[in-house]
PDB file of C-alpha atoms in Angstrom:
ATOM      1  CA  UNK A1188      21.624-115.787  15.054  1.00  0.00           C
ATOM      2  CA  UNK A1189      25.039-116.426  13.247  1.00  0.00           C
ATOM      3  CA  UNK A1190      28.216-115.546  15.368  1.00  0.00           C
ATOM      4  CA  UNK A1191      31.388-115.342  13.598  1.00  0.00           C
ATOM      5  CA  UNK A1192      34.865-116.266  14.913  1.00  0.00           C
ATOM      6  CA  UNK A1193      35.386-112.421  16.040  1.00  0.00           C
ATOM      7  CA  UNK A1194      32.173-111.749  17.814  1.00  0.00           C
ATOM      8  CA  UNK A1195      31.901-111.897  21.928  1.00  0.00           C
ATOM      9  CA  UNK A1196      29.201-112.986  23.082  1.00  0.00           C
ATOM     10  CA  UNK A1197      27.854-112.212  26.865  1.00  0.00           C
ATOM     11  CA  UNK A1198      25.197-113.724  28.402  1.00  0.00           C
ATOM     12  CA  UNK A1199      24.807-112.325  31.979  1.00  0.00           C
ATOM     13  CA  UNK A1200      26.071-114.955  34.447  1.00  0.00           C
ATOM     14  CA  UNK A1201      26.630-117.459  31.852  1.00  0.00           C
ATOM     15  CA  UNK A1202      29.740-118.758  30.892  1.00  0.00           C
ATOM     16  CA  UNK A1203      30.016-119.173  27.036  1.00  0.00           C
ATOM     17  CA  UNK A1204      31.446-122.277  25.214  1.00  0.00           C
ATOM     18  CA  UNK A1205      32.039-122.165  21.312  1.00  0.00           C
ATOM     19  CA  UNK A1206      33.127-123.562  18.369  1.00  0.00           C
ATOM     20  CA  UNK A1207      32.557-121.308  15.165  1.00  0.00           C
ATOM     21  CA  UNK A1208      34.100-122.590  11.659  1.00  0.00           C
ATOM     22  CA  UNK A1209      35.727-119.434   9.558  1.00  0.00           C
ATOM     23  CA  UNK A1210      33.904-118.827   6.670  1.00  0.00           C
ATOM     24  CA  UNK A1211      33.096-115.621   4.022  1.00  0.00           C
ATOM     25  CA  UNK A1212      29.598-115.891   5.358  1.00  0.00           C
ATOM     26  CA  UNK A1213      27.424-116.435   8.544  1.00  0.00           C
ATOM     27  CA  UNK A1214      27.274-120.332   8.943  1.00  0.00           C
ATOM     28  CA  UNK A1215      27.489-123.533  11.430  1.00  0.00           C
ATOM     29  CA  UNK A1216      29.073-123.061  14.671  1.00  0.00           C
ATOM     30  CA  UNK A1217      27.958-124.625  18.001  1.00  0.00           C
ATOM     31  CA  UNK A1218      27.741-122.968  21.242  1.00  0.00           C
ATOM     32  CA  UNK A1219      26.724-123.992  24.681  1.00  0.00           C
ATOM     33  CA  UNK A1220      25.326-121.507  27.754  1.00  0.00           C
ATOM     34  CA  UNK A1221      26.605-123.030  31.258  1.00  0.00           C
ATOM     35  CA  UNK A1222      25.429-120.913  34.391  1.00  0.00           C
ATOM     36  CA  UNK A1223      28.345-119.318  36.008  1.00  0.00           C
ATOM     37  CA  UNK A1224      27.500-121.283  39.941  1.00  0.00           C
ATOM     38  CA  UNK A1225      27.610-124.946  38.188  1.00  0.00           C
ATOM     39  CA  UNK A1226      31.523-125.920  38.228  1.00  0.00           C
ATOM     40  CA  UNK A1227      32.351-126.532  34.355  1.00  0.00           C
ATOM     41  CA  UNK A1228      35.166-126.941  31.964  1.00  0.00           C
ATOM     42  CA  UNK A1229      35.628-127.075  28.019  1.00  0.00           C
ATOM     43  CA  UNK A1230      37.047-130.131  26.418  1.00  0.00           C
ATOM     44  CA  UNK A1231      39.185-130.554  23.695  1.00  0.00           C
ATOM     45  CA  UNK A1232      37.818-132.483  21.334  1.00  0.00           C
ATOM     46  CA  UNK A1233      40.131-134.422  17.946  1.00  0.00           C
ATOM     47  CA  UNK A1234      37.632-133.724  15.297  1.00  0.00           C
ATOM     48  CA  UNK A1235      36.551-132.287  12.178  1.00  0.00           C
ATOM     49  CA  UNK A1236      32.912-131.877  13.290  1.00  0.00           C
ATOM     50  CA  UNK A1237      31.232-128.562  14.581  1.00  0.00           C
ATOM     51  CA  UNK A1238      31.329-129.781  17.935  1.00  0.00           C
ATOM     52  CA  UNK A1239      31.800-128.477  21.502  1.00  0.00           C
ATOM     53  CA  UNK A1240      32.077-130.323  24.741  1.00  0.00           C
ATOM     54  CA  UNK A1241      31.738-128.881  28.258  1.00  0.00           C
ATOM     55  CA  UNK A1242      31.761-131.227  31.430  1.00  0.00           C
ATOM     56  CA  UNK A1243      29.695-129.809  34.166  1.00  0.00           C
ATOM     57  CA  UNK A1244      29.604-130.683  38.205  1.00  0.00           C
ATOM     58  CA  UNK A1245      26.413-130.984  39.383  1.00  0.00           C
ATOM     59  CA  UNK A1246      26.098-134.019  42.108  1.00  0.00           C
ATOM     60  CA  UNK A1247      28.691-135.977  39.867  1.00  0.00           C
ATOM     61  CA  UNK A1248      30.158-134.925  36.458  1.00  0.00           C
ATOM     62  CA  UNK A1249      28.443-134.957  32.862  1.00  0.00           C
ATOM     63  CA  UNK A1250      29.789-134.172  29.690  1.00  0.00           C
ATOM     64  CA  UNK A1251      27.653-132.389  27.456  1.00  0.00           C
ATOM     65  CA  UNK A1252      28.368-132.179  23.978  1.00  0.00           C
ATOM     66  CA  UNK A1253      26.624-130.316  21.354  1.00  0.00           C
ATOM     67  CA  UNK A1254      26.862-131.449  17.198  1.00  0.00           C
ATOM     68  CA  UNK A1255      25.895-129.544  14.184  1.00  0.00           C
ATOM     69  CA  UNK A1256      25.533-131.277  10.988  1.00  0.00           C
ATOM     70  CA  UNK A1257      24.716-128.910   8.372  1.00  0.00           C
ATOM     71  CA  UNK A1258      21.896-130.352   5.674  1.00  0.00           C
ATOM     72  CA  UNK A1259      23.332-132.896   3.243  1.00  0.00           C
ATOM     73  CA  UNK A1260      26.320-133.492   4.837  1.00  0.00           C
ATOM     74  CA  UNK A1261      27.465-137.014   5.335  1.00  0.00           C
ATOM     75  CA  UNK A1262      28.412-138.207   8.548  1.00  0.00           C
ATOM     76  CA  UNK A1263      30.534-141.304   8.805  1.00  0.00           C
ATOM     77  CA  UNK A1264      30.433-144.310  11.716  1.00  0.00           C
ATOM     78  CA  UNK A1265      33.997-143.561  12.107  1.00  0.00           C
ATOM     79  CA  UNK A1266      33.248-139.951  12.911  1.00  0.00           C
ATOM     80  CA  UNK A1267      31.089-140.552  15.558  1.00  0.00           C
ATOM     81  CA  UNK A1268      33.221-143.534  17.286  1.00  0.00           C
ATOM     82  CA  UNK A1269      35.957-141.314  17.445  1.00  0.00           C
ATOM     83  CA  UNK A1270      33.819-138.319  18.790  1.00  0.00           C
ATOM     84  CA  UNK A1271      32.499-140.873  21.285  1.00  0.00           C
ATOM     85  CA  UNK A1272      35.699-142.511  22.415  1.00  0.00           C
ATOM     86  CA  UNK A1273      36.797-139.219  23.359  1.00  0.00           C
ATOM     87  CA  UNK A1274      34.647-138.310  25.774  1.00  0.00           C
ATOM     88  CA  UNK A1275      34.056-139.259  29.386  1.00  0.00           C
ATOM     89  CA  UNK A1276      30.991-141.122  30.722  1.00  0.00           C
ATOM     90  CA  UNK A1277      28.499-140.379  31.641  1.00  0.00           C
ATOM     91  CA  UNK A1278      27.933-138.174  28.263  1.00  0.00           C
ATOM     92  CA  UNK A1279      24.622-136.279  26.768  1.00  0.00           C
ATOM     93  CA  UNK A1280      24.741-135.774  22.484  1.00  0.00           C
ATOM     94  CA  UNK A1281      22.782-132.349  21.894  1.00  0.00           C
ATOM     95  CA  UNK A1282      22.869-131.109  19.062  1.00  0.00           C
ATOM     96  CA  UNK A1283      21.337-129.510  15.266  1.00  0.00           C
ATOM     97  CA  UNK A1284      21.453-133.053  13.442  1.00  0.00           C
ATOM     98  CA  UNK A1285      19.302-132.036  10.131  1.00  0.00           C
ATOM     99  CA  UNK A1286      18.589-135.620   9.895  1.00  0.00           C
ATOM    100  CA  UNK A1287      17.281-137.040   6.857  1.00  0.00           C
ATOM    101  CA  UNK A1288      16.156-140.249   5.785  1.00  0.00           C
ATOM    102  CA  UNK A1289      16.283-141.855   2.218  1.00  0.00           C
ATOM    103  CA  UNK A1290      12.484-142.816   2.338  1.00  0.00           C
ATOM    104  CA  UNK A1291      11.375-139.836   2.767  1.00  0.00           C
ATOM    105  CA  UNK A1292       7.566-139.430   2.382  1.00  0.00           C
ATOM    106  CA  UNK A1293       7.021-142.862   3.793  1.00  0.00           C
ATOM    107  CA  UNK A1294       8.047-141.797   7.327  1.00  0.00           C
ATOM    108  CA  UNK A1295       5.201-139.636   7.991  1.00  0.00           C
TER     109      UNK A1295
END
C-alpha cells in the first residue's frame, strides 16, 4: 500500500507515525502503528533517510526506529552514525533494508 503525503491514515486505536517523501508517483515512505494505551512520542530525526522514530513507555523507554532503503541505493557509514548518534538508548533498527550483497549467487 503506497500513502502519499496527503492521505490520512486511521487505524482504530492506533496512533500513526510517518514519514512519506513527495514524489509524482506512489513510492518509499515509512510508517509506524503504536497502540493508543502505550505512552509514545515522535522524534525528530537530522536526516536524509526515509526514516521515522517513535520512543515508546513500556516498563522503561525504547526508541523504535524504522529505515527504508529503496533497491540500489547506497547507504553510507556516515549516514548511519549520524542516524545512530541521534537517538536515545536503548534503540531497536526496523526497517525495509533491500539488502544486497556483491557476491550474489554464492550466498545461498
Amino acid at each position: 500500500m503506497y500513502i502519499r503525503d496527503y492521505d490520512r491514515v486511521h487505524i482504530r486505536d492506533y496512533s500513526i507515525f510517518s514519514n512519506t517523501i513527495s514524489s509524482a508517483r506512489a513510492s518509499g515512505g515509512v510508517a509506524l502503528a503504536v497502540a493508543n494505551d502505550i505512552p509514545s512520542s515522535c522524534l525528530n530525526l537530522n536526516t536524509n533517510l526515509q526514516a521515522v522514530a517513535v520512543c515508546i513507555h513500556i516498563k522503561s523507554p525504547i526508541t523504535i526506529y524504522s529505515l527504508y532503503l529503496p533497491p540500489h541505493q547506497t547507504i553510507h557509514q556516515t549516514d548511519l552514525n549520524n542516524l545512530i548518534s541521534q537517538l536515545p538508548s536503548p534503540f531497536l533498527i526496523l526497517g525495509d533494508l533491500n539488502g544486497y550483497s556483491p557476491h550474489g549467487e554464492e550466498l545461498k
